[in-house]
Amino acid sequence: MYIKETAKNKKSKPMESSEKLEWKSIYTIVLVANATYIILFYFLMKTFS
């Protein structure tokens, strides 16, 4: 019985939930840091190649 209920719940569309996810400022900091790392690594590789 539990398996059938779980299967029904998995079929529901993810957008049906009324929860609104919050974008935290740390996410932006991490994205900018990753982009900076990629750019610096690119120039570093160009310098030594």
Short mmCIF file of C-alpha atoms in Angstrom, two decimals:
data_model
loop_
_atom_site.label_atom_id
_atom_site.label_comp_id
_atom_site.label_asym_id
_atom_site.label_seq_id
_atom_site.Cartn_x
_atom_site.Cartn_y
_atom_site.Cartn_z
CA MET A 1 0.00 0.00 0.00
CA TYR A 2 2.83 2.42 0.85
CA ILE A 3 4.50 1.66 -2.49
CA LYS A 4 1.34 2.53 -4.43
CA GLU A 5 1.00 5.85 -2.58
CA THR A 6 4.64 6.68 -3.22
CA ALA A 7 4.25 5.87 -6.91
CA LYS A 8 1.26 8.21 -7.11
CA ASN A 9 3.23 11.00 -5.43
CA LYS A 10 6.15 10.59 -7.85
CA LYS A 11 3.84 11.00 -10.84
CA SER A 12 2.74 14.45 -9.70
CA LYS A 13 4.19 17.35 -11.63
CA PRO A 14 6.99 19.22 -9.88
CA MET A 15 5.44 22.61 -10.65
CA GLU A 16 2.25 21.76 -8.75
CA SER A 17 3.92 22.52 -5.44
CA SER A 18 3.11 25.97 -4.11
CA GLU A 19 6.50 26.35 -2.41
CA LYS A 20 8.55 29.23 -3.73
CA LEU A 21 12.28 28.60 -3.61
CA GLU A 22 14.47 31.40 -2.33
CA TRP A 23 17.65 32.49 -4.13
CA LYS A 24 20.27 33.08 -1.47
CA SER A 25 23.06 35.61 -1.98
CA ILE A 26 25.68 32.92 -1.34
CA TYR A 27 24.56 31.23 -4.58
CA THR A 28 25.49 34.37 -6.53
CA ILE A 29 28.85 34.58 -4.76
CA VAL A 30 29.63 30.95 -5.62
CA LEU A 31 28.65 31.43 -9.27
CA VAL A 32 30.81 34.54 -9.61
CA ALA A 33 33.73 32.80 -7.89
CA ASN A 34 33.45 29.83 -10.25
CA ALA A 35 33.32 32.07 -13.32
CA THR A 36 36.36 33.99 -12.07
CA TYR A 37 38.23 30.75 -11.47
CA ILE A 38 37.48 29.51 -15.00
CA ILE A 39 38.64 32.78 -16.58
CA LEU A 40 41.83 32.92 -14.50
CA PHE A 41 42.59 29.28 -15.23
CA TYR A 42 42.12 29.92 -18.96
CA PHE A 43 44.62 32.81 -18.92
CA LEU A 44 47.03 30.81 -16.78
CA MET A 45 46.98 27.95 -19.27
CA LYS A 46 47.47 30.37 -22.18
CA THR A 47 50.48 31.88 -20.41
CA PHE A 48 52.28 28.58 -19.88
CA SER A 49 51.40 26.85 -23.14
#
